Tab-separated table of C-alpha atoms in Angstrom:
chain	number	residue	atom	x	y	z
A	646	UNK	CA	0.000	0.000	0.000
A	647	UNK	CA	2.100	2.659	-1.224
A	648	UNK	CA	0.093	5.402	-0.861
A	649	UNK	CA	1.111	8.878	-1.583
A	650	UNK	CA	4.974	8.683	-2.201
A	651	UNK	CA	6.999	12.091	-2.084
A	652	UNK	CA	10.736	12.447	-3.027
A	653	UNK	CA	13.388	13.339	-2.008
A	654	UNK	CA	12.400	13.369	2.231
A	655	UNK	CA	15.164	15.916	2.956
A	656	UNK	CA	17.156	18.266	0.834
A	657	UNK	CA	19.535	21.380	1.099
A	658	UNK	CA	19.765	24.066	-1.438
A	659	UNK	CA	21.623	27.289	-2.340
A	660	UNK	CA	20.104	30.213	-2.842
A	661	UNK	CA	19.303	30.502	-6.825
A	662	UNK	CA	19.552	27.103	-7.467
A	663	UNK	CA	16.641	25.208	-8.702
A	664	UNK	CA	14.494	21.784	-7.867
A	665	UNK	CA	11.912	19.354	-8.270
A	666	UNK	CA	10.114	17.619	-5.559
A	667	UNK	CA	8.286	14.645	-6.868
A	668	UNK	CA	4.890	12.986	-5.729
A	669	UNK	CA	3.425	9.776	-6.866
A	670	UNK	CA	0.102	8.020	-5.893
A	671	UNK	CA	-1.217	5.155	-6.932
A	672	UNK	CA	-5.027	5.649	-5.778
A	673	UNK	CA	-6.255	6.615	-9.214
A	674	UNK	CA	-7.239	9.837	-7.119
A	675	UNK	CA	-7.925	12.687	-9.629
A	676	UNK	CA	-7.610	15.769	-7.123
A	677	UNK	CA	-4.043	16.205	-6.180
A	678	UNK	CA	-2.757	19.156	-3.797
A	679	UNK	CA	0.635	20.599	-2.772
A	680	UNK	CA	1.197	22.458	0.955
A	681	UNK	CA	3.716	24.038	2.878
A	682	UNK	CA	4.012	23.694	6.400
A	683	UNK	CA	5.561	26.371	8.880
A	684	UNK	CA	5.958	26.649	12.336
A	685	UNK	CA	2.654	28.256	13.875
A	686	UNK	CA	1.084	28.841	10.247
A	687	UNK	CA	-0.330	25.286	9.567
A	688	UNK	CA	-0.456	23.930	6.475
A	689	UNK	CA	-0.791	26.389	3.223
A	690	UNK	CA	-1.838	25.684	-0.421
A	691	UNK	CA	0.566	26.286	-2.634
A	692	UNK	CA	-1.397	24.636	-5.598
A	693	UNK	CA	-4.051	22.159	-6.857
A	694	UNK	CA	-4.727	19.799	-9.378
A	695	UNK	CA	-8.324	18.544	-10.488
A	696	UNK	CA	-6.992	16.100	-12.969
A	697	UNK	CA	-4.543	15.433	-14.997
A	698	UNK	CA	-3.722	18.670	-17.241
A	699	UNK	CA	-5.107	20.639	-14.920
A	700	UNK	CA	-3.773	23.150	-11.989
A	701	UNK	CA	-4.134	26.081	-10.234
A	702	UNK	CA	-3.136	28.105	-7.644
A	703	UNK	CA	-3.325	27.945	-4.248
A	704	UNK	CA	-3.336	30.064	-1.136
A	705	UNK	CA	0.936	30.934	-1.151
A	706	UNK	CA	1.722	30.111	-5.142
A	707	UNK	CA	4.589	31.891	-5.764
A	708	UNK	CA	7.561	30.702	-6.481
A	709	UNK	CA	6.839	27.459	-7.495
A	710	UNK	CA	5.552	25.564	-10.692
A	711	UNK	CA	3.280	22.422	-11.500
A	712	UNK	CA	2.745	20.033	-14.238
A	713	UNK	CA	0.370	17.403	-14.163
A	714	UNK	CA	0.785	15.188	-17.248
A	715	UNK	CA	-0.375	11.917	-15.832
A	716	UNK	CA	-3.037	11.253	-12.964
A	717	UNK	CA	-0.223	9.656	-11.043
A	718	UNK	CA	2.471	12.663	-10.382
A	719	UNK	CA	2.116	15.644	-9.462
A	720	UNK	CA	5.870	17.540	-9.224
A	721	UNK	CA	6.206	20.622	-7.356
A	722	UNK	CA	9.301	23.032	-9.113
A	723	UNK	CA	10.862	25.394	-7.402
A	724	UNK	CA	13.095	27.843	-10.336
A	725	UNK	CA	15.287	29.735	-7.937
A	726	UNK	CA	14.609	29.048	-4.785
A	727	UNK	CA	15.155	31.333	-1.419
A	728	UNK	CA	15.434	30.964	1.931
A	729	UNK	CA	11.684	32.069	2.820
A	730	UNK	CA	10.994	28.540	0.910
A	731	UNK	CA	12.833	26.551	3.525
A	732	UNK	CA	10.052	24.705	4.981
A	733	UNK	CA	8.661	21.111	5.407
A	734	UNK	CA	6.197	19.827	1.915
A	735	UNK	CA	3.828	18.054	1.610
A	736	UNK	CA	1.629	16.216	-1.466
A	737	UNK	CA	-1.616	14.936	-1.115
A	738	UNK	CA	-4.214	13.147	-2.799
A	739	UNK	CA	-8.149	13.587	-2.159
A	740	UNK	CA	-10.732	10.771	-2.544
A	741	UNK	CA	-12.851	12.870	-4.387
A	742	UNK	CA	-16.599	11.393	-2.710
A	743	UNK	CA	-15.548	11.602	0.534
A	744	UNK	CA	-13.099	14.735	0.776
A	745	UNK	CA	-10.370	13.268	2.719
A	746	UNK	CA	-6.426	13.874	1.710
A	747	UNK	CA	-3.900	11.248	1.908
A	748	UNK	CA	-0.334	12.586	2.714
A	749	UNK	CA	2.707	11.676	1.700
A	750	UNK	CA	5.371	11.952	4.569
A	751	UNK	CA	7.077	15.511	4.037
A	752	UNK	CA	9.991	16.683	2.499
A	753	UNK	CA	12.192	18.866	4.332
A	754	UNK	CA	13.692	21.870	2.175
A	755	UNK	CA	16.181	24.071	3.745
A	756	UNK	CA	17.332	26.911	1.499
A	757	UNK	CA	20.684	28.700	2.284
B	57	UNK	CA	-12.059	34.545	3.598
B	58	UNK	CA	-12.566	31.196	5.020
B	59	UNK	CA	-10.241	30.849	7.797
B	60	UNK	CA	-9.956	28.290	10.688
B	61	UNK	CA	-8.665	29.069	14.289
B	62	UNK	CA	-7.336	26.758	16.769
B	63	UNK	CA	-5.807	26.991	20.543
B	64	UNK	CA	-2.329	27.957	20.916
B	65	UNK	CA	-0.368	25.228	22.117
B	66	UNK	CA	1.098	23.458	23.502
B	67	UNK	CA	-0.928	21.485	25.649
B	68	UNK	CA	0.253	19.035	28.141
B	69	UNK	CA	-2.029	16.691	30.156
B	70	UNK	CA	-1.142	13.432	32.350
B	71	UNK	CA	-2.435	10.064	30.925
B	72	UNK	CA	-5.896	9.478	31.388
B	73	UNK	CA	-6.577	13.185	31.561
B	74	UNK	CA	-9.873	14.771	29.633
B	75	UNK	CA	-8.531	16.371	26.258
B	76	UNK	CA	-10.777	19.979	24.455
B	77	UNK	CA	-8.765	21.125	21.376
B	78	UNK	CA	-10.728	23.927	20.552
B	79	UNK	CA	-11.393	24.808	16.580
B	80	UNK	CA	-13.880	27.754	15.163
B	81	UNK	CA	-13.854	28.701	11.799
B	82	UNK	CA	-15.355	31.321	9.510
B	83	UNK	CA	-16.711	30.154	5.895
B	84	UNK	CA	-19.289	30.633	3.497
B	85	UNK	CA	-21.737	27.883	3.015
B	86	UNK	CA	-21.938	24.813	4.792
B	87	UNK	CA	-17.730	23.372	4.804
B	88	UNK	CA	-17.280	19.901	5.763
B	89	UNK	CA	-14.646	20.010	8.786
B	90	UNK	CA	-12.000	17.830	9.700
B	91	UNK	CA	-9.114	17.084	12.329
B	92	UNK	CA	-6.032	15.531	11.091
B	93	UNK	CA	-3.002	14.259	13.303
B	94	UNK	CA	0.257	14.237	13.084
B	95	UNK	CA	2.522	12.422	14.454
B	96	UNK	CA	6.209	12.535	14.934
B	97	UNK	CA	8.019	12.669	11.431
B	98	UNK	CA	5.323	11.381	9.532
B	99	UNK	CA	2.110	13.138	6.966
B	100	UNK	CA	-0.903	14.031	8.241
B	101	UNK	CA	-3.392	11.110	8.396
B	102	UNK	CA	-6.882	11.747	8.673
B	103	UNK	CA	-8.572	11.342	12.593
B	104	UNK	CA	-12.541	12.463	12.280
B	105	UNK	CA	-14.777	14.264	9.976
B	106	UNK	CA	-18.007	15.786	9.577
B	107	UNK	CA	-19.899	17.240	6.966
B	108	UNK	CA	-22.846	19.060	7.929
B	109	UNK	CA	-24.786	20.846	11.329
B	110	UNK	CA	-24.497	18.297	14.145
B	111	UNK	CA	-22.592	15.484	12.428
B	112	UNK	CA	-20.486	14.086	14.878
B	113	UNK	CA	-17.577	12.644	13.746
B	114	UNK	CA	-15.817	9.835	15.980
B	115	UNK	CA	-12.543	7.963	15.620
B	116	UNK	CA	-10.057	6.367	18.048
B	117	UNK	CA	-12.169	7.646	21.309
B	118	UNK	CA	-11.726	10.783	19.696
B	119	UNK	CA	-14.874	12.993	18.992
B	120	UNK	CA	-15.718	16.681	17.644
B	121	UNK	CA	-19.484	17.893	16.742
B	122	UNK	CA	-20.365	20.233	13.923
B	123	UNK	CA	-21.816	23.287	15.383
B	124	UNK	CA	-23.347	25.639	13.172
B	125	UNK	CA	-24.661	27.868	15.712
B	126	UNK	CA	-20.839	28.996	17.135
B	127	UNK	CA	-19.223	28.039	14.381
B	128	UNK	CA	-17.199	25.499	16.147
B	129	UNK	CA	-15.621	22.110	15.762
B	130	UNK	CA	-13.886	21.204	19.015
B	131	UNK	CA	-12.369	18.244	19.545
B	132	UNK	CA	-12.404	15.785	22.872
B	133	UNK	CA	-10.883	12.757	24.447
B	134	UNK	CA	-12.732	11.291	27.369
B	135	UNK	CA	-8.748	9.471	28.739
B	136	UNK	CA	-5.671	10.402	26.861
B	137	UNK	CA	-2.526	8.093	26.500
B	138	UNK	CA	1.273	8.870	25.808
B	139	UNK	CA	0.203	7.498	22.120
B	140	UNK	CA	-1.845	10.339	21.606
B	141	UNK	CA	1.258	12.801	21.643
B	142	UNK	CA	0.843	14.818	18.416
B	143	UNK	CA	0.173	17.873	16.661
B	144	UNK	CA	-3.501	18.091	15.529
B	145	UNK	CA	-5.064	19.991	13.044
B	146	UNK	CA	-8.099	21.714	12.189
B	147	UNK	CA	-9.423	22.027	9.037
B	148	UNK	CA	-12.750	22.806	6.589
B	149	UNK	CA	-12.723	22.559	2.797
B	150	UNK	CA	-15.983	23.979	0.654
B	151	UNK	CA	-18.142	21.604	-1.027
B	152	UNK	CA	-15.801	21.138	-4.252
B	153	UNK	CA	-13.721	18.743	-2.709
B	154	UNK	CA	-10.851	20.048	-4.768
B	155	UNK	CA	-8.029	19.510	-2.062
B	156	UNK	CA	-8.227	22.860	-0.917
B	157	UNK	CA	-8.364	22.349	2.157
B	158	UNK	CA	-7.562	25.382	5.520
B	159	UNK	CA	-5.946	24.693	8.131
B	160	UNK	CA	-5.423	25.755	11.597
B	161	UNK	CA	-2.128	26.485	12.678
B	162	UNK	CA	-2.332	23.091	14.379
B	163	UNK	CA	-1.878	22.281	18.358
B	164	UNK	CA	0.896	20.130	20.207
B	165	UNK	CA	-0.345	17.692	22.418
B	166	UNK	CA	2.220	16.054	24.938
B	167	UNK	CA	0.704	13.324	27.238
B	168	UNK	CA	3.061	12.511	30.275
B	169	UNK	CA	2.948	9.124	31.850
């Protein structure tokens, strides 16, 4: 039961330089979601997908990019990143009759 | 816009203690609600939900009622254990069911032997 699978868990970046985090799930689940999580501030939508070819933006957008070219991934691209992106991400997938997300387990980003 | 609101943390109770996480929120419509947990170095997994005025949702001797009237979702634990030691999160999403979910800021329970 693989679930929602995010990649990599932790990374380190330099300022400028650019990256992809991936997320896979294998629940056929057509609504796909990216957030950002920070210390007092919760979770935060960065953006959405509804199905595959499909996004938009969330709640804290910029900065980063999405694709969604098959139902399965959904890769979150950050093009020059900074160090108000350090934070913790996470990818989730909604069963779309019932509303509930499935997380994957977080990747750490620290930007220097 | 919608927005959900949660008690600062962090609380700390002894085992077998009675738990209130308090959660209001402020939406348009009628938002289905949720509390998510989560635990040490893992995702958030989903604990209860509800989806209209006085659903109650129920999971794990965990419970929170829909209340329309105060706008409120609190959640409660009759006897905690060490297990339950987590961060636990509010949340409401609008009828879509896009993903686009709010969050609280979330709230760190610590449960001492």
């Amino acid at each position: 039961n693989a679930g929602v699978t995010q990649t990599p868990k932790f990374q380190v970046l330099k300022t400028g330089q650019s990256m992809t985090l991936q997320c896979a799930q294998d629940m056929n689940h057509e609504y796909m979601s990216w957030y950002r999580q920070d210390p007092g501030m919760g979770l935060r939508l960065i953006h959405y997908s509804v199905g595959a070819g499909i996004t938009d933006q969330g709640e804290v957008p910029n900065g980063y990019n999405v694709s969604r070219s098959t139902t399965e991934d959904f890769p979150l691209r950050l093009l020059s990143a900074a160090p108000s992106q350090t934070s913790v991400y996470f990818c989730a997938s909604i069963q779309g009759n019932t509303g509930e997300l499935f997380f994957g387990e977080g990747s750490r980003l620290t930007v220097l | 816009g919608d927005s959900v609101t949660q008690m600062e943390g962090p609380v700390t109770l002894s085992e077998e203690a009675f738990l209130t996480i308090n959660c209001t929120y402020t939406a348009t419509g009628y938002p289905s609600l949720f509390w998510y947990v989560q635990y040490p170095g893992e995702g958030l997994q989903l604990l209860l939900k509800a989806t209209k005025a006085d659903d109650k949702g129920s999971n794990k001797g965990f419970e929170a009622t829909y209340r329309k009237e105060t706008t409120s979702f609190h959640l409660e634990k009759g006897s905690v254990q060490v297990s339950d030691s987590a961060v636990y999160f509010c949340a409401l999403s609008d009828q879509s069911n896009t993903g686009k979910l709010i969050f609280g800021q979330g709230t760190t329970l610590q449960v001492k032997p």
